[in-house]
CSV table of C-alpha atoms in Angstrom, one decimal:
chain,number,residue,atom,x,y,z
A,1,MET,CA,-169.5,-143.4,-62.2
A,2,PHE,CA,-167.2,-142.9,-65.0
A,3,LYS,CA,-169.7,-144.2,-67.7
A,4,LEU,CA,-172.6,-141.4,-66.6
A,5,PHE,CA,-169.8,-138.9,-66.8
A,6,LYS,CA,-168.5,-139.9,-70.0
A,7,ARG,CA,-172.2,-140.2,-71.2
A,8,LEU,CA,-173.3,-137.2,-70.2
A,9,ILE,CA,-170.4,-135.7,-71.8
A,10,HIS,CA,-171.2,-136.7,-74.8
A,11,ASP,CA,-175.6,-135.9,-74.2
A,12,GLU,CA,-176.9,-133.2,-77.3
A,13,ARG,CA,-179.8,-132.7,-76.0
A,14,GLY,CA,-180.3,-129.2,-75.2
A,15,LEU,CA,-177.5,-127.6,-76.6
A,16,THR,CA,-179.4,-125.6,-78.1
A,17,THR,CA,-180.8,-123.9,-75.5
A,18,ILE,CA,-178.0,-123.4,-73.6
A,19,GLU,CA,-176.6,-121.5,-76.8
A,20,TRP,CA,-179.3,-119.6,-77.2
A,21,LEU,CA,-179.4,-118.2,-73.5
A,22,ILE,CA,-175.9,-117.3,-73.8
A,23,ILE,CA,-176.4,-115.6,-76.7
A,24,THR,CA,-178.9,-113.6,-75.5
A,25,PHE,CA,-177.2,-112.9,-72.2
A,26,LEU,CA,-174.3,-111.7,-74.2
A,27,GLY,CA,-176.8,-109.5,-77.0
A,28,ALA,CA,-178.7,-108.2,-73.7
A,29,SER,CA,-175.2,-107.2,-71.8
A,30,SER,CA,-173.9,-105.5,-74.7
A,31,ALA,CA,-177.3,-102.9,-75.2
A,32,ALA,CA,-176.8,-102.1,-70.9
A,33,LEU,CA,-173.2,-101.2,-71.8
A,34,VAL,CA,-173.8,-99.0,-74.3
A,35,VAL,CA,-176.7,-97.7,-73.0
A,36,SER,CA,-174.4,-96.8,-70.2
A,37,ALA,CA,-171.7,-95.4,-71.9
A,38,LEU,CA,-173.9,-93.6,-74.1
A,39,LYS,CA,-176.6,-91.7,-71.5
A,40,PRO,CA,-174.9,-88.9,-70.1
A,41,LYS,CA,-173.7,-87.7,-73.9
A,42,LEU,CA,-177.7,-88.0,-74.9
A,43,ALA,CA,-178.8,-86.6,-71.0
A,44,ASP,CA,-176.2,-83.4,-72.3
A,45,THR,CA,-177.2,-83.2,-76.0
A,46,HIS,CA,-180.6,-83.3,-74.4
A,47,ASN,CA,-180.1,-80.3,-71.7
A,48,ASN,CA,-178.3,-78.0,-75.0
A,49,VAL,CA,-181.4,-78.4,-77.1
A,50,ILE,CA,-183.6,-77.6,-74.0
A,51,ASN,CA,-181.6,-74.6,-73.2
A,52,ASN,CA,-181.7,-73.5,-76.8
A,53,ILE,CA,-185.1,-73.5,-76.8
A,54,THR,CA,-185.8,-71.8,-74.3
A,55,ASP,CA,-183.5,-69.5,-75.4
A,56,VAL,CA,-185.4,-68.5,-78.3
A,57,THR,CA,-188.6,-68.7,-77.3
A,58,SER,CA,-187.9,-66.7,-73.8
A,59,SER,CA,-191.0,-68.7,-72.8
A,60,GLY,CA,-189.0,-72.1,-71.0
A,61,TYR,CA,-191.1,-75.8,-71.8
């Protein structure tokens, strides 16, 4: 049993796949955090632009 664990620890097949999965997960998590952090500010900017356009044209959308 000990030899099996020792062999599994030193086996590097499939290691690249795990590394790519971790990198992909970290990238997706980072993107989700950035989007969630910027969403309120972008929504406020969008609303300000729409309100200013409405004020200039006085006709709405």
